[in-house]
Tab-separated table of C-alpha atoms in Angstrom:
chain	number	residue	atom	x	y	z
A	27	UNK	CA	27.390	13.448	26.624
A	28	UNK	CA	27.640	17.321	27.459
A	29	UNK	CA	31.445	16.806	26.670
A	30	UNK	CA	31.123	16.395	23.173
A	31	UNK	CA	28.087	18.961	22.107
A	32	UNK	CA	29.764	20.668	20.227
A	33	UNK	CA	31.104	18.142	17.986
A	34	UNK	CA	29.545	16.928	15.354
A	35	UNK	CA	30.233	13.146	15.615
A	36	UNK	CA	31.976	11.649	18.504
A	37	UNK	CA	32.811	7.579	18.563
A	38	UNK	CA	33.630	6.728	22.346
A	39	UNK	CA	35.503	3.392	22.430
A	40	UNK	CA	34.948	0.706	24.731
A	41	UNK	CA	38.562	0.048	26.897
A	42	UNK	CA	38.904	-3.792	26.006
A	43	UNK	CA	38.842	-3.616	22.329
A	44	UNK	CA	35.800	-5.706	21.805
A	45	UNK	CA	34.042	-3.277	18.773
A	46	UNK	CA	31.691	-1.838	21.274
A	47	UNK	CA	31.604	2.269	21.146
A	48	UNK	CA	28.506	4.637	21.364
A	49	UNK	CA	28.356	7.363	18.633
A	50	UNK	CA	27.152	10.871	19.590
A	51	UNK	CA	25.927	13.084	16.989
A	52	UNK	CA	25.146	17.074	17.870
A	53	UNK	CA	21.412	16.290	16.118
A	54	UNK	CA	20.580	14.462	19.417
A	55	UNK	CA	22.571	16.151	22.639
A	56	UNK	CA	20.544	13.908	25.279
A	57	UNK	CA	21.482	10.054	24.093
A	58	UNK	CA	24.120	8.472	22.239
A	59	UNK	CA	23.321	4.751	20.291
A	60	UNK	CA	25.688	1.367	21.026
A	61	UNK	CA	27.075	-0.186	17.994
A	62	UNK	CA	29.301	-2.890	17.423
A	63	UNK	CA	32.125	-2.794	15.304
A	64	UNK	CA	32.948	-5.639	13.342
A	65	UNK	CA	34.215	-7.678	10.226
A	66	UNK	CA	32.093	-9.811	8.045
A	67	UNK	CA	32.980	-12.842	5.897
A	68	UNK	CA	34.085	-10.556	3.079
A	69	UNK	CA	36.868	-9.313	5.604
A	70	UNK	CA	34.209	-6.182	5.015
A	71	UNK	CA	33.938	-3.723	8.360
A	72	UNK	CA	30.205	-3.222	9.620
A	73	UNK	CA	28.364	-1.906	12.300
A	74	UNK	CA	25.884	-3.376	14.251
A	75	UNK	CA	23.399	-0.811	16.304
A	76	UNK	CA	22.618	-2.613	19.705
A	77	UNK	CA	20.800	0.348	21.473
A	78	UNK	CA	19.696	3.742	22.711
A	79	UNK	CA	22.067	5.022	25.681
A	80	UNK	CA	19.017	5.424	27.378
A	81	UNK	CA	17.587	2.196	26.803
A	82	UNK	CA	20.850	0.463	27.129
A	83	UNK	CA	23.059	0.280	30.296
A	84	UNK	CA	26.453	-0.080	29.508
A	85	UNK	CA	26.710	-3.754	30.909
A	86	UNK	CA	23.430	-4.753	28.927
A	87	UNK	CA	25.643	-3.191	25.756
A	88	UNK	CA	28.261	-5.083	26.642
A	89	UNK	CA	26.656	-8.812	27.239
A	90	UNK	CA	24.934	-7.857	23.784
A	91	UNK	CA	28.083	-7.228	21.999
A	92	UNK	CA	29.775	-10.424	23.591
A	93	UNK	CA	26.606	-12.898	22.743
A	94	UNK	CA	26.406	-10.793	18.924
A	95	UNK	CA	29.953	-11.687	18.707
A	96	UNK	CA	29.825	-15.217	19.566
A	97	UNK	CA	27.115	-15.618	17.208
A	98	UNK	CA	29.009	-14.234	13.838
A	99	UNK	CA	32.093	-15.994	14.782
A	100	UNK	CA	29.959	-19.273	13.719
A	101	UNK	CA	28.848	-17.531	10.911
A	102	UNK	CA	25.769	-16.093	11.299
A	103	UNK	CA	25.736	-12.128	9.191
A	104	UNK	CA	23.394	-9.419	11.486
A	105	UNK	CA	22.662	-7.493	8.607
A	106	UNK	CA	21.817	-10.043	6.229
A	107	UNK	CA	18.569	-9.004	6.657
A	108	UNK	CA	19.444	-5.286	6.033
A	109	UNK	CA	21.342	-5.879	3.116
A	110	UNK	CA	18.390	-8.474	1.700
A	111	UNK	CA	15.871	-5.686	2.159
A	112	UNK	CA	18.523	-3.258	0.412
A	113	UNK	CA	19.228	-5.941	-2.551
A	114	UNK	CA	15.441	-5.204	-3.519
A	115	UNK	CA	14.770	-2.608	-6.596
A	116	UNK	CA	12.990	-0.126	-5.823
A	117	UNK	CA	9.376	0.668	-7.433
A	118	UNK	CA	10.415	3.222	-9.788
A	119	UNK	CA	13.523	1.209	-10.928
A	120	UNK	CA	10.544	-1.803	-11.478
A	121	UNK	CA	7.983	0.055	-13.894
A	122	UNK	CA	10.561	1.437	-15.825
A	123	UNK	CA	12.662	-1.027	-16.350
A	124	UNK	CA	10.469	-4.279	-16.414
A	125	UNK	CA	6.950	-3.293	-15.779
A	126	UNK	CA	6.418	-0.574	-19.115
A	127	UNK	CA	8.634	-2.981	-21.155
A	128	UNK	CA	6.714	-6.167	-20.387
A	129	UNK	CA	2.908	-4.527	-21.477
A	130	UNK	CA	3.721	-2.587	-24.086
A	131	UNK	CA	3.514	-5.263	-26.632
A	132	UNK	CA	0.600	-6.715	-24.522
A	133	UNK	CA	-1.789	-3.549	-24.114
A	134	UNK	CA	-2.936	-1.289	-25.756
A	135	UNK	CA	-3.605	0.932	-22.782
A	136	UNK	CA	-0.303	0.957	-21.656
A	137	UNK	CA	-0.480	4.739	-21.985
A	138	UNK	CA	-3.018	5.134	-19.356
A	139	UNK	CA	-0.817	2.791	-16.712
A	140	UNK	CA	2.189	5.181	-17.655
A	141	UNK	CA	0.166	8.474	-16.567
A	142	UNK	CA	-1.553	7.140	-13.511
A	143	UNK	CA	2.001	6.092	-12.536
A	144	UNK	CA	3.371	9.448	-13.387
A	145	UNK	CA	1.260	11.547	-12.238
A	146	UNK	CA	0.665	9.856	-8.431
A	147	UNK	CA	1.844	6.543	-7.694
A	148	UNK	CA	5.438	6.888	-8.436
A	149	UNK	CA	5.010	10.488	-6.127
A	150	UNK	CA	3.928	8.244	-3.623
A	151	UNK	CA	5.933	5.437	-3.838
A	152	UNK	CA	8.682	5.110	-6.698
A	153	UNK	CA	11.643	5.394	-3.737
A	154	UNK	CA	10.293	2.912	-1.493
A	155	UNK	CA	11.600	-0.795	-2.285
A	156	UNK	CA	8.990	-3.275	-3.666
A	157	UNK	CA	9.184	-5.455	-0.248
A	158	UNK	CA	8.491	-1.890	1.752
A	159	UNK	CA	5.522	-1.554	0.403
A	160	UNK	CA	2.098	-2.686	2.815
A	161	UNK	CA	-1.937	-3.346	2.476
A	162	UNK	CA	-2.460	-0.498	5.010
A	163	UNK	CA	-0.244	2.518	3.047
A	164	UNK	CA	-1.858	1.807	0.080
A	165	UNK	CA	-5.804	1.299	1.466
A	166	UNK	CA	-4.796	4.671	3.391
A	167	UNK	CA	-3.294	6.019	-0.474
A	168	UNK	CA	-6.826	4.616	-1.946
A	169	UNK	CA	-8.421	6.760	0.830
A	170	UNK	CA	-6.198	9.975	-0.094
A	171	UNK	CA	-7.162	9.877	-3.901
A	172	UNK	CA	-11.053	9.390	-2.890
A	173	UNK	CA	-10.598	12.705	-0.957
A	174	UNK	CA	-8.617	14.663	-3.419
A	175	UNK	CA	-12.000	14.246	-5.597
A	176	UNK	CA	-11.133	11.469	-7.843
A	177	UNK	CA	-13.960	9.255	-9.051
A	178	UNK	CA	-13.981	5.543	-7.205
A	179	UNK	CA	-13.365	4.083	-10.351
A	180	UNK	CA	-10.218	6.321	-10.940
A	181	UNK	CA	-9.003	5.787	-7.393
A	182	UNK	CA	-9.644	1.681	-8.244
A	183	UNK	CA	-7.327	1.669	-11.340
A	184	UNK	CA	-4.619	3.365	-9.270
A	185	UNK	CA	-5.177	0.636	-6.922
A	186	UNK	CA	-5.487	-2.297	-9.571
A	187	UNK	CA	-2.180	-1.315	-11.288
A	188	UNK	CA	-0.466	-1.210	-8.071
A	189	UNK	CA	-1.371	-4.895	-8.024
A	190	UNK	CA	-1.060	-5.713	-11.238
A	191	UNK	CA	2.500	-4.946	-10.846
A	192	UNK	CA	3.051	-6.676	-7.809
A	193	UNK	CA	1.800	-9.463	-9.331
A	194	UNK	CA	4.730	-9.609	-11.703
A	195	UNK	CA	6.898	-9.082	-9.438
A	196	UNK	CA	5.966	-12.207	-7.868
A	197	UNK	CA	5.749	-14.385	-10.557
A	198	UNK	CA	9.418	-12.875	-11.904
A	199	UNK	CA	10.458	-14.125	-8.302
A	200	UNK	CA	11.453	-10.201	-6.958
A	201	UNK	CA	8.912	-10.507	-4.120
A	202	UNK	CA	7.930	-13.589	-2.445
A	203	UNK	CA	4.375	-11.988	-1.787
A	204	UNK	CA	2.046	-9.574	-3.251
A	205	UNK	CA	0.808	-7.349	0.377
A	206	UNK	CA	-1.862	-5.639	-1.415
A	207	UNK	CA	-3.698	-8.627	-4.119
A	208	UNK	CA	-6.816	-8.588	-1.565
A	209	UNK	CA	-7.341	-5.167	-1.330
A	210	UNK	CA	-11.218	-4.136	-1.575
A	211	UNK	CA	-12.447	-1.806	-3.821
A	212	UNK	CA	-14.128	1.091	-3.580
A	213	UNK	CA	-18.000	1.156	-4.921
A	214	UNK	CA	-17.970	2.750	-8.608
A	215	UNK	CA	-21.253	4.420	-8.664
A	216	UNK	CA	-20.492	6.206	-11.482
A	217	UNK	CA	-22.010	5.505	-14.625
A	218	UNK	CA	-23.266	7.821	-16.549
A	219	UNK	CA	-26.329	8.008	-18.574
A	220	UNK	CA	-26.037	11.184	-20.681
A	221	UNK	CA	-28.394	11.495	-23.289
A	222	UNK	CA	-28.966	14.079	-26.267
A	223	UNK	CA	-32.174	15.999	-26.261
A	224	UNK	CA	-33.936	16.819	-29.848
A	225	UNK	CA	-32.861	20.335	-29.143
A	226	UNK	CA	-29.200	19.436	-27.857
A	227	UNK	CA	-28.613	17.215	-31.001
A	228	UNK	CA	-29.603	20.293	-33.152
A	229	UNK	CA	-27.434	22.342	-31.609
A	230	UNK	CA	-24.463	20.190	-31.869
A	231	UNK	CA	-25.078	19.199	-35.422
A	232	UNK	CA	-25.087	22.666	-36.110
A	233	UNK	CA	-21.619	23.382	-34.396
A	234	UNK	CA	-20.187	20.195	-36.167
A	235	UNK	CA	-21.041	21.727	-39.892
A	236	UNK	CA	-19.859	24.770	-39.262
A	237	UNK	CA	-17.187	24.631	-37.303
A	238	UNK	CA	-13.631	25.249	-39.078
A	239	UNK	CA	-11.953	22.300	-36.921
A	240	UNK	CA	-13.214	20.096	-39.917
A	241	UNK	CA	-11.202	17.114	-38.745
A	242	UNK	CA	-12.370	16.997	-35.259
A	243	UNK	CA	-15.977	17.391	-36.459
A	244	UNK	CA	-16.109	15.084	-39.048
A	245	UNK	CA	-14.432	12.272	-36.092
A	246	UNK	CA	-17.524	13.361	-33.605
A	247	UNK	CA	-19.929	12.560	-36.383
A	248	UNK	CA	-18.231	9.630	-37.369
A	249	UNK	CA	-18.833	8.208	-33.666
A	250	UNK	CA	-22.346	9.162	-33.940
A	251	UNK	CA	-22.754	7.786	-36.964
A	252	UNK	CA	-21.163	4.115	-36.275
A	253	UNK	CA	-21.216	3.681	-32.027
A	254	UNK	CA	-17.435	3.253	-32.632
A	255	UNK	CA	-14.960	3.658	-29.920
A	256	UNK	CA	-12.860	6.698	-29.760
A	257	UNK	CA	-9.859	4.449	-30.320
A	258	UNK	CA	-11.006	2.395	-33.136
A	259	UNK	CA	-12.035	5.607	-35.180
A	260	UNK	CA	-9.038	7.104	-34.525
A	261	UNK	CA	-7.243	4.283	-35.701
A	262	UNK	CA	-8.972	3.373	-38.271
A	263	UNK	CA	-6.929	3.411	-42.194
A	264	UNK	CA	-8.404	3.194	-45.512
A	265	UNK	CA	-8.084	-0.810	-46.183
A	266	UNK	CA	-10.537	-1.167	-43.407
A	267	UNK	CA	-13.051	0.522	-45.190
A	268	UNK	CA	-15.203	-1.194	-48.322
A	269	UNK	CA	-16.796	1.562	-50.213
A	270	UNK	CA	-18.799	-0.909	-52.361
A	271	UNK	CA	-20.218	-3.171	-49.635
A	272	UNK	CA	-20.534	0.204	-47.681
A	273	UNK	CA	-18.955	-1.441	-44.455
A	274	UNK	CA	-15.781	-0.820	-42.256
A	275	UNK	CA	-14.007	-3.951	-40.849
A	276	UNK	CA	-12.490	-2.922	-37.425
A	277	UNK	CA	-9.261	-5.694	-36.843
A	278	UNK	CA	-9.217	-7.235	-33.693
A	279	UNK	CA	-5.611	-5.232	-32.316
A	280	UNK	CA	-8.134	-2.006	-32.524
A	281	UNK	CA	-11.796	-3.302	-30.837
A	282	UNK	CA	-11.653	-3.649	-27.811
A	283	UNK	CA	-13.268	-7.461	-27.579
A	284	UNK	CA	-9.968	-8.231	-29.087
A	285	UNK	CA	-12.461	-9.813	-32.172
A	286	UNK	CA	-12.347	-8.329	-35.688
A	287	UNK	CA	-16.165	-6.176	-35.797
A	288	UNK	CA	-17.721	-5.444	-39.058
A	289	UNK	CA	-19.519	-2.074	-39.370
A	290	UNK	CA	-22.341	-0.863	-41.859
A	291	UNK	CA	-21.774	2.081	-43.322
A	292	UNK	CA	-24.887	3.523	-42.434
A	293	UNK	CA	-26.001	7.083	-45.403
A	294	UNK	CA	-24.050	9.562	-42.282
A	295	UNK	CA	-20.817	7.603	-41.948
A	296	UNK	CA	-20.509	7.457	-45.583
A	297	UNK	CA	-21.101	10.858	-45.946
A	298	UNK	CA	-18.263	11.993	-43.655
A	299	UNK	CA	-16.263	9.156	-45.574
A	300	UNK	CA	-16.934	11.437	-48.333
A	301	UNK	CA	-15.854	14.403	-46.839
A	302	UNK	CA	-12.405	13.478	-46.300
A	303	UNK	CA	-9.524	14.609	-47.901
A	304	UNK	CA	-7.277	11.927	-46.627
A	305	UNK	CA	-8.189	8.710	-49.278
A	306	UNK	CA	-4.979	8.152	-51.558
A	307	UNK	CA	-2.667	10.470	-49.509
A	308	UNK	CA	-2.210	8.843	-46.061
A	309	UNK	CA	-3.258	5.434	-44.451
A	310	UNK	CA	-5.636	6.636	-41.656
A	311	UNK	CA	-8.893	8.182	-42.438
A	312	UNK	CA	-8.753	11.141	-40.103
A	313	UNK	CA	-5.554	12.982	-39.896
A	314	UNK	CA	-4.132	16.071	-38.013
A	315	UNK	CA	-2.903	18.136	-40.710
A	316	UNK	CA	-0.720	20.168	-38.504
A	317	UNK	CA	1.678	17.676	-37.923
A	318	UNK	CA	0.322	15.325	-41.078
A	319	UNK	CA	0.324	11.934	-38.556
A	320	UNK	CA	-3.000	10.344	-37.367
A	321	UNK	CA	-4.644	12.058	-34.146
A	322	UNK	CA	-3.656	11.259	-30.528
A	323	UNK	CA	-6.084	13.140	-28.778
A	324	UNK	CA	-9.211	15.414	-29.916
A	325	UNK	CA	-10.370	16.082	-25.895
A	326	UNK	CA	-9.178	19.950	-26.083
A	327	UNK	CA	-11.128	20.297	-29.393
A	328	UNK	CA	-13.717	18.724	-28.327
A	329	UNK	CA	-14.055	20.366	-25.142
A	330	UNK	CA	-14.249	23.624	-27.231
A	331	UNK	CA	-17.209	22.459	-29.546
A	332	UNK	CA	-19.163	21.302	-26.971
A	333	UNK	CA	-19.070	24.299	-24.971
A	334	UNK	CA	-19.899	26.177	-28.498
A	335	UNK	CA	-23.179	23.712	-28.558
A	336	UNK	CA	-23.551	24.889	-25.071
A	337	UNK	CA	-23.061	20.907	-23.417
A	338	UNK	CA	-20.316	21.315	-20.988
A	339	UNK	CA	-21.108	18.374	-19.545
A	340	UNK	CA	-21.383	16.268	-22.778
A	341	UNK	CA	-18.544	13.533	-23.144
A	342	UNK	CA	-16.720	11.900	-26.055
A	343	UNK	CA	-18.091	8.556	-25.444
A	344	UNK	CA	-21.745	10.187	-25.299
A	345	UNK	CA	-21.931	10.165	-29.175
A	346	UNK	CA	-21.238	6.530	-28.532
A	347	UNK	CA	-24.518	6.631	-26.097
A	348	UNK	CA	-26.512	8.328	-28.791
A	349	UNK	CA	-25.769	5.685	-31.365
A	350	UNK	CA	-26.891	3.202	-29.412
A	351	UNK	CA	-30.158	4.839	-27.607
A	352	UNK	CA	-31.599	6.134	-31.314
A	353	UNK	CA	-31.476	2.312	-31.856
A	354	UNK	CA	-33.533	1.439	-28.479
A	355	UNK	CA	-35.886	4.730	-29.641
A	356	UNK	CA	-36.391	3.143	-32.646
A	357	UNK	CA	-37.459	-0.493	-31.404
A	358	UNK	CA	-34.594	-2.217	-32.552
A	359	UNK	CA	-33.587	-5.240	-30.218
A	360	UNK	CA	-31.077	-5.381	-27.832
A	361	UNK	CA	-29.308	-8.266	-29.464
A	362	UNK	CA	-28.897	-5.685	-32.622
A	363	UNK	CA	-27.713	-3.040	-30.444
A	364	UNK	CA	-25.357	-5.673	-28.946
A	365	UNK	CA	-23.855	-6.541	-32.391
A	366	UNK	CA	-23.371	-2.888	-33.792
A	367	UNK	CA	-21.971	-1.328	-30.493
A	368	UNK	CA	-19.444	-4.569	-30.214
A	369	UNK	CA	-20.912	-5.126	-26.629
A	370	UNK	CA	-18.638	-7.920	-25.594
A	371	UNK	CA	-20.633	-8.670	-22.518
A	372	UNK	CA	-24.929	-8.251	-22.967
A	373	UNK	CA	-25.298	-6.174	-19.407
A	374	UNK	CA	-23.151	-3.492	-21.187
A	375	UNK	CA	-26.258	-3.270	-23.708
A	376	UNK	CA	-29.115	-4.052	-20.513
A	377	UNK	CA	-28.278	0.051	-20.212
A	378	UNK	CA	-30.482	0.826	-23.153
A	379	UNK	CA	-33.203	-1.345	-22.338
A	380	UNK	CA	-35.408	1.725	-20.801
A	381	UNK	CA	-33.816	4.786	-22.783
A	382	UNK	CA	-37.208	5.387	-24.602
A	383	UNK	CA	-40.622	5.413	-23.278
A	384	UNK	CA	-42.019	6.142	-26.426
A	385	UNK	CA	-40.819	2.733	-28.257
A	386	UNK	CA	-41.664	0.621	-24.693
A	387	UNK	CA	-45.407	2.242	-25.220
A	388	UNK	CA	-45.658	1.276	-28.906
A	389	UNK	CA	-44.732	-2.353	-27.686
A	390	UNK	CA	-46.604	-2.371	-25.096
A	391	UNK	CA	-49.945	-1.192	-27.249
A	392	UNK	CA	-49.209	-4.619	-29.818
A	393	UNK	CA	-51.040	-6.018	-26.169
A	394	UNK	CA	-53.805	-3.364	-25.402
A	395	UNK	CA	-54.793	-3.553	-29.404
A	396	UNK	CA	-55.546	-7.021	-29.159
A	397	UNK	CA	-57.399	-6.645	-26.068
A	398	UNK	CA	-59.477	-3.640	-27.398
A	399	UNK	CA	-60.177	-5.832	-30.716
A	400	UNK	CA	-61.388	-8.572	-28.425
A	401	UNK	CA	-63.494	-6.345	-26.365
A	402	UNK	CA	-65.254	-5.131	-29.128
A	403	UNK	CA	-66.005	-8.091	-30.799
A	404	UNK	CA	-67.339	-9.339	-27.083
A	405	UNK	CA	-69.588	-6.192	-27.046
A	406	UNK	CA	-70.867	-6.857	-30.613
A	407	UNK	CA	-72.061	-10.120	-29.737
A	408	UNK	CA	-73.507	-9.372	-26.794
A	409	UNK	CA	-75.498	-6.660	-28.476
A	410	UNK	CA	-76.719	-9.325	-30.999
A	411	UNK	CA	-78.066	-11.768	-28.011
């Protein structure tokens, strides 16, 4: 092997012409590999690796070459395997080019799969081949998102769409098996329960008046004013709304129960209605008028006004949570609640069941008054006896 360092790539040829040689390359001076040379049905030339040089006696390389041979000459192809494995697309070549066109007339968050992929999982895995990809890299990738301070619920939906697109791949017969459908998931601990104080809600009122980002402030007090989604808000056009029956009739592409919702029009919702400069002129109600097309995104607005109100920690979807806890605060039922949030599933609404002491004490007095009333009539009649 010294003989040839300094070439870069040396083929030594066995004597009897049987397509055995060892290959040297200068990137490894202390072992050369056995291959075998040969021609497949196609008349194409391949090369079969046998072996390390120092793994591999000569004599071993040879036997293996002769029983290899024998074994092609009745047909059989060594790197069918290889070549099947090759055949496969690979996962980038899969979400673009089946995965993203398959959803995006089937979900509306389609968006959201196309940034997780973007931003991680195609970094991760979009040159590896779809049959190259195992349970343990991607419990170990679950793992590495956990640690780089995602939420468990974030690190799960990298997971689940991972799977979800395995799953396709299966059922579009690309991959005879999805490795990963019984991966567990991590523990999503975090729900949030953020609600407005009396002095919090002043302060953001008064940030939503004033502010000169009218658009963005009338949509935040919009949401607090119907317990709409941020999606179906922003969506939402001018034939959904009925001024005279003072509702809004969300269609059932928008909500997310995939039912059509009807929304009253409670004296704050109509009075952003009113506010609105958008009725006759374009079909959505809230418009960006910098680019004159419906909004996309309010989060770097909003992220502004709420530190102006001085809640950094306040969320979009918390105006959302104070719809529906002024309800509970005010005694309604949860079955109400339920019906004007658009809680598909009644758990969701279970959440508001203990947002106000003060309405769980007024019920809970209907009992003690009786009592009382009974306790003095007991004491008047024993006071007669």
């Amino acid at each position: 092997l010294q003989t040839y360092a300094n070439a870069r790539r040396v083929e030594l040829v066995s004597d009897d012409r049987s397509g055995l040689y060892i290959e040297l390359r200068d990137t490894n001076k202390t072992e050369g590999t056995f291959y075998l040379r040969y021609k497949d049905s196609t008349n194409k030339t391949c090369h079969q690796r046998l072996g390390s040089t120092n793994l591999l006696s000569l004599a071993d390389a040879r036997r293996k070459a002769k029983e290899l041979k024998a074994e092609i000459a009745l047909g059989a192809d060594p790197r069918a395997e290889h070549k099947a494995r090759k055949a496969v697309i690979t996962f980038d070549e899969f979400f673009n080019d089946y995965y993203l066109p398959f959803v995006k007339p089937r979900k509306r968050s389609w968006g959201r799969d196309e940034e997780l992929y973007r931003l991680r999982i195609s970094n991760k895995y979009g040159s590896k081949r779809l049959n190259e990809i195992t349970k343990m890299q991607v419990q170990n990738f679950q793992a590495e998102l956990l640690a780089e301070g995602l939420a468990p619920a974030t690190a799960n939906h990298h997971v689940k769409l991972i799977r979800r697109m395995l799953n396709l791949a299966v059922d579009w017969e690309m991959l005879e098996k999805n490795p990963v459908s019984r991966i567990a998931m991590l523990a999503e601990m975090n729900q949030k329960e953020r609600y407005l104080s009396e002095d919090e809600l002043v302060r953001l009122v008064q940030v939503l008046k004033t502010d000169s980002c009218r658009s963005v402030c009338l949509i935040i007090l919009y949401l607090m004013s119907t317990g709409a989604r941020l999606n179906e808000v922003l969506s939402a056009t001018w034939d959904q709304v009925d001024r005279e029956r003072k509702i809004w009739r969300i269609p059932a592409i928008n909500s997310k129960s995939k039912r059509l919702r009807t929304v009253p029009l409670n004296e704050s919702a109509f009075d952003v209605i009113n506010q609105l400069e958008t009725e006759h002129k374009f079909d959505h109600l809230f418009i960006n008028f910098k680019t004159n097309k419906p909004f996309v995104s309010i989060h770097k607005v909003f992220d502004k006004l709420r530190k102006k109100a001085q809640l950094p920690e306040m969320r979009i979807h918390d105006a959302r949570h104070f719809f529906c806890s002024a309800l509970a605060s005010s005694g309604r039922s949860l079955y109400e609640i339920q019906t004007l949030a658009g809680h598909s599933d009644p758990k969701t609404t279970m959440r508001y069941s203990s947002v106000s002491s003060k309405a769980l004490h007024s019920a809970s007095s209907t009992a003690s008054d009786i009592i009382q009333e009974a306790l003095k009539k007991s004491s008047l009649a024993a006071s007669e006896v």
